[in-house]
Amino acid sequence: MAAGFRPDSVVICVALLRCFHVLSAFNSPNLARQVAVSSNAVVNTVNYNTYYFKQKIDHFGFAEDATFKQRYLVADQHWHKDGGPILFYTGNEGDITWFCNNTGFMWDVAEELGAMLVFAEHRYYGESLPFGDKSYSDAKHLNFLSSEQALADFAVLIEGLKRTVPGAQHSPVIAIGGSYGGMLAAWLRMKYPHVVVGALASSAPIWQFTDLVPCGDFYKIVTQDFSMSGMGCSESISKSWKAIDNISSTDDGLQWLSSAFKLCSPLRKKEDAVAFKAWLQETWVNLAMVDYPYEANFLQPLPAWPIKVVCQFLKNPYRPEKDLLNGIFLAVNVYYNHTGNAPCLNISQTATGNLGYIGWYYQACTEMVMPMCTDGSSDMFELQSWDFKAFSDECYSLFGVRPRADWATTVYGGKNISSHSNIVFSNGGLDPWSGGGVTRNISKSVVAIMIPEGAHHLDLRYNNAYDPKSVLQARALEVKYMTEWIKEASENPKCPHNQVC
Ligand SMILES: *[C@@H]1O[C@H](CO)[C@@H](O)[C@H](O)[C@H]1NC(C)=O
Ligand SMILES: *[C@@H]1O[C@H](CO)[C@@H](O)[C@H](O)[C@H]1NC(C)=O
Ligand SMILES: *[C@@H]1O[C@H](CO)[C@@H](O)[C@H](O)[C@H]1NC(C)=O
Ligand SMILES: *[C@@H]1O[C@H](CO)[C@@H](O)[C@H](O)[C@H]1NC(C)=O
Ligand SMILES: *[C@@H]1O[C@H](CO)[C@@H](O)[C@H](O)[C@H]1NC(C)=O
Ligand SMILES: *[C@@H]1O[C@H](CO)[C@@H](O)[C@H](O)[C@H]1NC(C)=O
């Protein structure tokens, strides 16, 4: 489906990766294809029906009157049919069945809450393509890919369900999402408070936008994860960049690197080392996101506490350069070859580049501008400042559009969200995205829950015997808030939001 893209887009992507590579990590959910397997090797099977809902391609203008089919999944085995709540997953940048399989929390609480589960796919991802195969062909077709349109899809779908599903008319709906999906859950409550009674926004970096948080926080958290997982670990990574520069300065060195790292395609010129370093950097970021306490398969199949395993190979930062880099190879191999099935390492794939990937780039190149930077001293990376102009130029060459750095703050309020209600923001202390998350209580009903031992939306995963206490407490608190919102709504079903009716 990526066929419509210019053949040079991969190269530009690599360049874009260089200045904005973390996005692919954020996006990677749609790349994995397997069902989550818990540590005791029990496969959690999910059981749902698939439906399609007719949506307007453009909710906000009248010239384009065409429609497309939005996919959504429904599981109502535990639903209390007359007015029981609906937990509504606000789909993010990927195939909705993948999010459905990986949001075990909703399946775990459905019975207790007597809830129907709905997973709605985000337009332009999975099967919900407004213009079919042409959806990604150019800026004109991509024009309707935005968070505002996605939120409108969700609101219209919920109203449609309430109208047509017998018994759902007065069902209170709670939005739930993780990562960008968590941002959408929070924003759905902010923009459509008459449609959803509350929102659980897990690992949702709604403050990762321009001037809201320091651009370096993200990579500082990545660095901390490695520092605290083993002596010498972040220092080894910190020293590896110069070692790569030195070694890649000669042809022999490039050859040595290619064979030491078992690369699928050898590094041929000095500039290839730039892409190689970007790939390593992204690998460290991905590991920080999925540093889960048990064996899991989120972005990749990984052992429990993967960063601890990685750090076993990175104990001595003062080794000779080649020894150090051999350690780096063994370390990245934990990420790419835990199963032993990788014949070689492909630096064009950290997370694999499929269509969802490009969709998220487009969103980052329009509304979702998330500045990132490193300083090379308080983090383990090379100095890289945030350069909006360069980023904008990359976007222009890739999509023919330029990003609007301030728009997300204008449309969603930035830090000024105290007038809203019934939103829980949960954050993992290990998750680099917590740097852009809401980590303090804003008001009585806009609250933050911290999970110090949690990586990227750990709380939304299935219960697991190895879950740290902090995530169990977080989930209990989340259920408590949801129960309160449901109760509030049922006390006044026709006017469920404490509004004057
Ligand atoms: C989700 O799980 C179902 C089985 O429960 C499986 O058929 C499907 O391929 C999974 N989807 C993804 C994207 O992992
Ligand atoms: C750079 O590499 C060369 C040859 O690979 C090595 O002899 C030299 O010690 C390295 N420089 C530093 C500063 O480590
Ligand atoms: C992955 O692991 C297998 C089994 O240990 C090994 O044969 C293979 O060479 C490894 N691949 C890489 C890229 O290291
Ligand atoms: C490496 O990944 C790229 C991008 O997914 C792909 O096009 C290429 O075929 C891969 N190379 C090998 C040798 O697997
Ligand atoms: C939030 O908005 C209010 C007015 O709606 C304004 O008085 C206040 O200064 C704003 N606070 C911040 C932190 O921007
Ligand atoms: C926010 O308030 C709730 C309820 O009092 C509390 O459980 C939680 O720990 C607070 N969050 C933070 C980050 O202080």
XYZ file of C-alpha atoms and ligand atoms in Angstrom:
585
model
C 0.000 0.000 0.000
C 2.980 2.289 0.364
C 3.442 1.979 -3.372
C 2.083 5.442 -4.088
C 5.071 6.965 -2.417
C 7.997 8.497 -4.197
C 10.838 6.004 -4.425
C 13.171 8.411 -2.655
C 10.918 8.656 0.371
C 12.891 6.037 2.245
C 15.994 8.156 2.076
C 14.102 11.181 3.229
C 12.579 9.074 5.972
C 16.039 8.216 7.181
C 16.884 11.879 7.224
C 13.648 12.568 9.033
C 14.451 9.777 11.453
C 17.639 11.530 12.230
C 15.876 14.626 13.468
C 12.697 12.994 14.605
C 13.383 9.319 14.955
C 11.484 8.777 18.197
C 8.220 9.100 16.401
C 8.566 5.713 14.873
C 8.892 4.261 18.322
C 5.740 6.023 19.330
C 4.136 4.595 16.266
C 5.485 1.105 16.326
C 2.393 -0.607 17.745
C 1.040 -1.137 14.278
C 4.174 -2.991 13.294
C 3.946 -5.909 15.621
C 1.709 -8.670 14.465
C 1.469 -11.101 17.308
C -0.931 -11.510 20.142
C 0.432 -10.549 23.527
C 1.650 -13.520 25.472
C 1.922 -13.259 29.211
C 4.893 -14.560 31.137
C 3.242 -17.815 32.044
C 2.830 -18.405 28.315
C -0.950 -18.329 28.410
C -2.186 -16.775 25.200
C -4.886 -14.256 25.982
C -7.437 -14.747 23.285
C -9.886 -12.031 22.561
C -13.345 -12.477 21.183
C -15.081 -9.682 19.329
C -17.245 -8.855 16.345
C -16.070 -6.557 13.587
C -18.299 -3.813 12.153
C -17.987 -0.871 9.799
C -19.529 2.551 10.268
C -20.160 5.054 7.517
C -18.293 8.285 8.283
C -18.033 11.586 6.477
C -14.556 12.060 5.067
C -14.706 15.704 6.132
C -16.644 16.596 9.271
C -15.743 20.258 9.126
C -16.413 21.385 5.582
C -19.231 20.846 3.139
C -17.529 20.670 -0.238
C -16.357 17.080 0.279
C -19.464 15.049 0.916
C -18.104 11.528 0.395
C -17.945 8.852 3.082
C -15.689 5.970 4.069
C -16.025 2.895 6.257
C -14.551 3.094 9.725
C -13.800 -0.276 11.293
C -14.731 -0.927 14.913
C -14.729 -3.990 17.135
C -17.307 -4.849 19.760
C -17.174 -7.309 22.653
C -20.384 -7.403 24.659
C -20.143 -10.764 26.487
C -20.181 -9.023 29.878
C -22.347 -6.064 29.034
C -25.335 -5.324 31.277
C -27.685 -4.817 28.417
C -29.851 -2.098 29.778
C -27.658 0.908 30.254
C -24.446 -0.827 31.260
C -21.347 1.247 30.508
C -19.344 1.258 27.291
C -15.559 1.339 27.446
C -14.519 2.959 24.205
C -10.920 2.605 22.989
C -9.956 5.653 20.960
C -7.778 3.996 18.340
C -4.378 5.390 17.532
C -1.946 5.136 14.665
C -2.284 1.500 13.717
C -4.412 -1.550 13.071
C -7.186 -1.562 15.683
C -7.084 -5.333 16.162
C -3.544 -4.917 17.448
C -4.609 -2.374 20.072
C -7.548 -4.577 20.933
C -5.210 -7.527 21.541
C -2.820 -5.389 23.563
C -5.217 -3.569 25.862
C -5.764 -6.427 28.296
C -6.864 -4.041 31.039
C -10.192 -3.465 29.289
C -10.773 -7.219 28.961
C -9.772 -7.714 32.593
C -12.291 -5.168 33.937
C -15.206 -5.745 31.542
C -16.974 -8.262 33.780
C -16.581 -6.276 36.979
C -18.027 -3.168 35.315
C -20.637 -5.035 33.257
C -19.203 -3.140 30.302
C -19.377 -3.395 26.549
C -15.974 -2.954 24.924
C -15.686 -0.976 21.710
C -12.401 -0.485 19.853
C -12.646 2.153 17.155
C -10.063 2.391 14.425
C -8.396 5.736 13.666
C -8.979 6.951 10.110
C -6.081 6.338 7.682
C -4.871 3.287 9.635
C -5.622 -0.402 9.405
C -8.680 -0.879 7.200
C -10.174 2.559 7.776
C -8.781 4.251 4.688
C -10.856 7.199 3.447
C -9.659 6.848 -0.144
C -8.681 3.170 -0.173
C -5.299 2.567 -1.801
C -5.067 6.221 -2.741
C -5.332 7.502 0.839
C -1.582 8.119 1.079
C -0.952 9.119 -2.501
C -0.516 12.863 -1.983
C -1.200 15.818 0.282
C -4.717 16.244 -1.140
C -5.711 12.741 -0.122
C -3.930 13.000 3.229
C -5.694 16.256 3.990
C -8.330 14.605 6.189
C -5.856 12.853 8.462
C -6.000 14.855 11.669
C -6.782 14.338 15.326
C -9.821 16.627 15.044
C -11.339 14.501 12.281
C -10.551 11.343 14.286
C -12.260 12.738 17.389
C -15.294 13.688 15.324
C -15.389 10.110 13.946
C -15.388 8.782 17.508
C -18.160 11.142 18.640
C -20.339 10.366 15.626
C -19.756 6.627 16.060
C -20.723 6.747 19.750
C -23.898 8.656 18.948
C -24.628 6.120 16.211
C -24.194 3.205 18.637
C -26.470 4.825 21.187
C -29.117 5.316 18.539
C -28.980 1.828 17.097
C -27.838 -0.685 19.729
C -30.853 -1.733 21.815
C -30.196 -0.923 25.473
C -27.295 1.442 24.798
C -29.294 4.643 24.634
C -28.426 5.686 28.179
C -25.132 3.838 28.492
C -22.400 6.007 29.952
C -19.336 5.906 27.704
C -15.769 6.101 28.989
C -12.927 6.848 26.582
C -9.759 4.819 27.074
C -6.497 4.952 25.186
C -2.736 4.610 25.434
C 0.000 6.775 23.930
C -1.484 8.900 21.090
C -4.686 6.957 21.756
C -4.515 8.255 25.327
C -4.180 11.793 24.054
C -7.274 11.213 21.939
C -9.170 9.781 24.927
C -8.410 12.895 26.999
C -9.221 15.227 24.116
C -12.474 13.395 23.380
C -13.623 14.159 26.929
C -12.444 17.770 26.602
C -14.137 18.417 23.259
C -17.209 16.180 23.546
C -18.075 16.061 27.271
C -21.699 15.295 26.411
C -20.601 12.142 24.564
C -18.175 10.556 27.048
C -18.535 10.801 30.828
C -14.813 10.456 31.482
C -11.470 9.413 30.051
C -8.558 7.224 31.024
C -5.493 8.548 29.222
C -2.545 6.252 29.728
C 0.996 7.400 28.855
C -0.506 10.281 26.918
C 2.053 13.027 26.227
C -0.419 15.883 25.698
C 2.262 18.325 26.826
C 5.010 17.169 24.455
C 4.233 20.152 22.230
C 6.261 23.298 21.613
C 7.266 25.222 24.756
C 5.195 23.144 27.169
C 7.977 20.906 28.495
C 11.778 21.033 27.999
C 12.659 19.293 24.742
C 15.409 17.292 26.487
C 13.257 15.545 29.102
C 12.384 12.649 26.851
C 15.977 11.531 26.288
C 16.936 12.203 29.909
C 14.364 9.632 30.978
C 15.711 7.136 28.418
C 19.181 7.715 29.858
C 17.995 7.254 33.455
C 16.483 3.895 32.560
C 19.883 2.689 31.390
C 21.836 4.316 34.254
C 19.761 2.590 36.862
C 19.791 -0.804 35.138
C 23.514 -1.468 35.474
C 26.882 0.070 36.319
C 28.620 1.633 33.345
C 25.603 1.094 31.108
C 24.631 4.593 30.018
C 28.340 5.594 30.009
C 29.084 2.792 27.555
C 26.366 3.989 25.208
C 27.547 7.539 25.667
C 31.071 6.550 24.604
C 29.925 4.431 21.669
C 29.125 7.380 19.369
C 32.702 8.640 19.155
C 33.958 5.095 18.756
C 31.621 4.647 15.789
C 32.774 7.961 14.289
C 36.399 6.962 14.613
C 36.028 3.489 13.252
C 33.709 4.456 10.408
C 36.227 7.012 9.141
C 38.026 4.327 7.129
C 36.780 1.716 4.648
C 38.261 -1.053 6.755
C 36.450 0.342 9.754
C 33.136 0.415 7.891
C 33.681 -3.186 6.910
C 34.534 -4.147 10.461
C 31.376 -2.452 11.800
C 29.197 -4.138 9.172
C 30.473 -7.556 10.071
C 30.660 -7.018 13.852
C 26.989 -5.960 13.833
C 25.988 -8.644 11.300
C 24.324 -5.950 9.200
C 22.101 -7.131 6.347
C 23.506 -4.433 4.072
C 27.069 -3.274 4.721
C 27.851 0.348 5.536
C 29.531 1.687 2.414
C 30.349 5.284 3.089
C 31.023 7.510 6.028
C 27.503 8.985 5.848
C 26.010 5.541 6.401
C 27.343 5.792 9.934
C 24.813 8.593 10.551
C 21.925 6.280 9.760
C 23.588 3.540 11.785
C 23.808 5.780 14.853
C 20.204 6.922 14.396
C 19.162 3.277 14.324
C 21.031 2.564 17.562
C 19.530 5.629 19.212
C 16.060 4.548 18.252
C 16.715 1.066 19.553
C 17.612 2.469 22.991
C 14.431 4.546 22.951
C 12.303 1.545 22.033
C 13.843 -0.442 24.872
C 12.980 2.328 27.315
C 9.371 2.256 26.171
C 8.997 -1.483 26.606
C 11.044 -2.068 29.743
C 8.342 -4.313 31.180
C 8.807 -6.504 34.270
C 7.977 -9.719 32.455
C 8.651 -11.358 29.121
C 6.468 -9.604 26.579
C 5.981 -8.991 22.904
C 4.933 -5.404 22.385
C 7.276 -3.948 19.805
C 9.441 -7.063 19.715
C 9.597 -10.305 21.699
C 11.742 -9.416 24.712
C 12.879 -10.867 28.036
C 11.700 -9.503 31.385
C 13.321 -6.146 32.267
C 15.114 -6.052 28.894
C 17.297 -3.060 29.781
C 18.855 -5.026 32.658
C 19.684 -7.775 30.169
C 21.118 -5.216 27.733
C 23.245 -3.664 30.459
C 24.977 -6.965 31.204
C 26.909 -6.356 27.994
C 27.730 -2.750 28.786
C 29.535 -2.829 32.115
C 32.852 -1.322 31.129
C 32.810 1.962 29.237
C 36.613 2.202 29.267
C 37.295 -0.820 27.082
C 39.090 -0.433 23.729
C 36.705 0.876 21.070
C 36.143 -2.407 19.279
C 35.452 -4.273 22.515
C 33.020 -1.581 23.495
C 31.223 -1.873 20.147
C 31.110 -5.649 20.393
C 29.258 -5.098 23.654
C 26.889 -2.688 21.908
C 26.197 -5.372 19.294
C 25.319 -7.947 21.957
C 23.134 -5.323 23.616
C 21.079 -4.441 20.519
C 20.830 -8.110 19.729
C 18.711 -8.476 22.874
C 16.179 -6.257 21.141
C 16.395 -7.688 17.624
C 17.239 -11.321 18.198
C 15.664 -12.479 21.454
C 13.988 -15.290 19.557
C 17.176 -16.228 17.685
C 15.383 -15.786 14.364
C 17.202 -12.731 13.007
C 19.762 -13.795 10.392
C 21.119 -10.255 10.197
C 20.357 -6.772 11.540
C 18.668 -4.301 9.214
C 19.329 -0.668 10.065
C 16.371 0.423 7.944
C 14.097 -1.252 10.472
C 13.823 -0.328 14.084
C 10.328 -0.714 14.015
C 9.738 -1.492 10.342
C 8.379 1.035 7.932
C 4.854 0.221 6.924
C 2.019 2.510 6.139
C 1.022 3.394 9.678
C 4.520 4.676 10.086
C 4.065 7.119 7.239
C 0.674 8.160 8.606
C 2.229 9.125 11.890
C 4.996 11.039 10.106
C 2.332 12.975 8.302
C 0.590 13.773 11.574
C 3.922 14.834 13.097
C 4.515 16.967 10.012
C 1.204 18.783 10.416
C -0.307 19.062 13.915
C 1.619 16.722 16.191
C 4.864 18.655 16.343
C 6.780 17.286 19.324
C 10.157 18.935 19.834
C 12.938 16.618 21.029
C 16.552 17.422 21.763
C 19.661 16.057 23.441
C 22.625 17.844 24.974
C 25.223 15.076 25.161
C 25.946 15.685 28.842
C 22.785 15.162 30.881
C 21.858 12.366 28.492
C 23.794 9.544 26.825
C 23.246 10.796 23.268
C 25.094 13.107 20.903
C 24.243 16.776 20.997
C 21.218 17.436 18.819
C 19.239 20.618 19.177
C 15.659 21.006 18.085
C 15.614 22.713 14.695
C 12.072 23.520 13.663
C 13.153 24.986 10.342
C 15.048 21.841 9.343
C 12.151 19.704 10.487
C 9.701 21.794 8.504
C 11.874 21.452 5.392
C 11.969 17.647 5.814
C 8.200 17.630 6.067
C 7.867 19.754 2.995
C 10.098 17.510 0.942
C 8.334 14.386 2.186
C 4.675 15.455 2.026
C 4.534 18.906 0.475
C 3.093 20.325 3.693
C 4.595 22.311 6.536
C 3.936 21.724 10.242
C 2.074 24.233 12.427
C 3.994 24.238 15.677
C 1.425 26.047 17.836
C -1.810 24.592 16.569
C -2.083 21.649 18.983
C -1.762 24.026 21.919
C -4.376 26.368 20.494
C -6.864 23.617 19.800
C -6.319 21.508 22.949
C -5.375 24.107 25.544
C -1.754 23.275 26.319
C -1.250 23.375 30.064
C -4.467 25.192 30.624
C -6.801 22.252 31.104
C -8.168 22.965 34.556
C -11.671 23.745 33.298
C -12.143 20.112 32.242
C -13.318 17.204 34.374
C -13.248 13.415 34.765
C -9.881 12.647 33.192
C -7.283 10.293 34.645
C -3.773 10.605 33.249
C -1.565 7.641 34.121
C 2.194 7.738 33.585
C 5.013 5.232 33.854
C 8.155 6.501 35.541
C 10.333 4.506 33.121
C 8.452 5.715 30.072
C 10.197 8.517 28.180
C 6.774 9.820 27.138
C 5.997 10.627 30.786
C 8.183 13.692 30.165
C 5.354 15.157 28.111
C 2.568 13.705 30.230
C 0.315 15.241 32.873
C 2.116 14.123 36.012
C 0.471 16.312 38.627
C -3.080 16.689 39.799
C -4.832 19.512 37.999
C -8.124 19.513 39.885
C -10.331 17.206 41.893
C -11.405 15.330 38.781
C -8.466 15.867 36.416
C -5.904 13.696 38.109
C -2.517 12.127 37.510
C -1.481 8.649 38.600
C 2.214 7.785 38.702
C 3.525 4.248 38.218
C 7.245 4.518 39.089
C 8.104 0.997 37.846
C 5.965 1.328 34.718
C 7.095 1.647 31.090
C 4.805 2.742 28.219
C 1.162 2.214 29.315
C 1.942 -0.835 31.448
C -1.378 -0.259 33.223
C -3.329 -0.990 30.033
C -1.788 -4.437 29.685
C -3.260 -7.672 31.019
C -2.800 -8.420 34.695
C 0.368 -10.392 35.198
C 1.876 -12.246 38.140
C 5.021 -10.100 37.813
C 3.200 -6.773 37.887
C 4.776 -4.379 40.398
C 2.542 -3.200 43.214
C 2.424 0.329 41.808
C 0.634 -0.787 38.647
C -1.876 -2.866 40.608
C -2.634 0.189 42.720
C -2.931 2.342 39.602
C -5.406 -0.047 37.991
C -7.466 -0.192 41.193
C -7.587 3.602 41.299
C -8.552 3.770 37.637
C -11.442 1.375 38.242
C -12.491 3.464 41.222
C -12.644 6.639 39.118
C -14.495 4.893 36.303
C -17.015 3.479 38.766
C -17.642 6.974 40.124
C -18.202 8.421 36.650
C -20.620 5.622 35.841
C -22.469 6.167 39.103
C -22.700 9.908 38.511
C -24.135 9.229 35.073
C -26.664 6.664 36.221
C -27.978 8.993 38.897
C -29.028 11.258 36.094
C -29.116 9.189 32.920
C -30.677 11.801 30.670
C -28.295 14.459 31.818
C -25.224 12.510 32.729
C -22.605 15.144 33.191
C -23.862 17.162 36.116
C -25.070 19.728 33.665
C -28.191 21.760 34.170
C -30.896 20.193 32.013
C -5.418 -10.155 17.362
O -5.774 -11.410 17.904
C -6.510 -12.253 17.015
C -6.843 -13.539 17.717
O -7.309 -13.340 18.995
C -5.674 -12.538 15.783
O -6.431 -13.277 14.871
C -5.230 -11.237 15.135
O -4.331 -11.521 14.081
C -4.543 -10.340 16.140
N -4.256 -9.086 15.472
C -3.053 -8.508 15.528
C -2.846 -7.318 14.671
O -2.161 -8.902 16.246
C 40.589 5.402 16.308
O 40.747 4.204 15.575
C 42.081 3.830 15.369
C 42.104 2.646 14.411
O 40.893 1.946 14.369
C 42.741 3.524 16.693
O 44.085 3.145 16.507
C 42.664 4.770 17.574
O 43.160 4.478 18.862
C 41.245 5.272 17.674
N 41.177 6.557 18.331
C 40.744 6.727 19.555
C 40.705 8.130 20.060
O 40.377 5.797 20.258
C 20.424 -14.601 16.189
O 20.492 -15.721 17.019
C 20.763 -16.937 16.312
C 20.699 -18.076 17.341
O 21.471 -17.798 18.429
C 22.111 -16.839 15.634
O 22.347 -18.001 14.900
C 22.122 -15.615 14.712
O 23.389 -15.430 14.139
C 21.737 -14.385 15.463
N 21.603 -13.246 14.583
C 22.264 -12.129 14.764
C 21.995 -11.005 13.826
O 23.060 -11.982 15.643
C 15.719 -3.898 5.312
O 14.545 -3.155 5.584
C 14.065 -2.432 4.478
C 12.914 -1.555 4.976
O 11.923 -2.317 5.582
C 13.665 -3.405 3.387
O 13.189 -2.692 2.266
C 14.854 -4.262 3.006
O 14.464 -5.242 2.074
C 15.461 -4.930 4.234
N 16.678 -5.600 3.850
C 16.924 -6.877 4.121
C 18.199 -7.420 3.624
O 16.155 -7.544 4.777
C -5.650 29.658 31.717
O -6.725 30.377 31.171
C -7.247 31.384 32.008
C -8.443 32.024 31.334
O -9.254 31.056 30.771
C -6.173 32.411 32.287
O -6.661 33.358 33.204
C -4.938 31.728 32.862
O -3.889 32.653 32.964
C -4.495 30.581 31.981
N -3.427 29.853 32.661
C -2.349 29.452 32.035
C -1.381 28.664 32.853
O -2.125 29.701 30.875
C -3.731 12.864 42.629
O -4.800 12.682 43.518
C -5.140 11.325 43.745
C -6.363 11.295 44.652
O -6.156 12.032 45.784
C -3.959 10.595 44.363
O -4.276 9.228 44.550
C -2.776 10.720 43.429
O -1.626 10.112 43.990
C -2.481 12.173 43.128
N -1.458 12.236 42.080
C -0.292 12.837 42.230
C 0.648 12.788 41.064
O 0.028 13.447 43.236
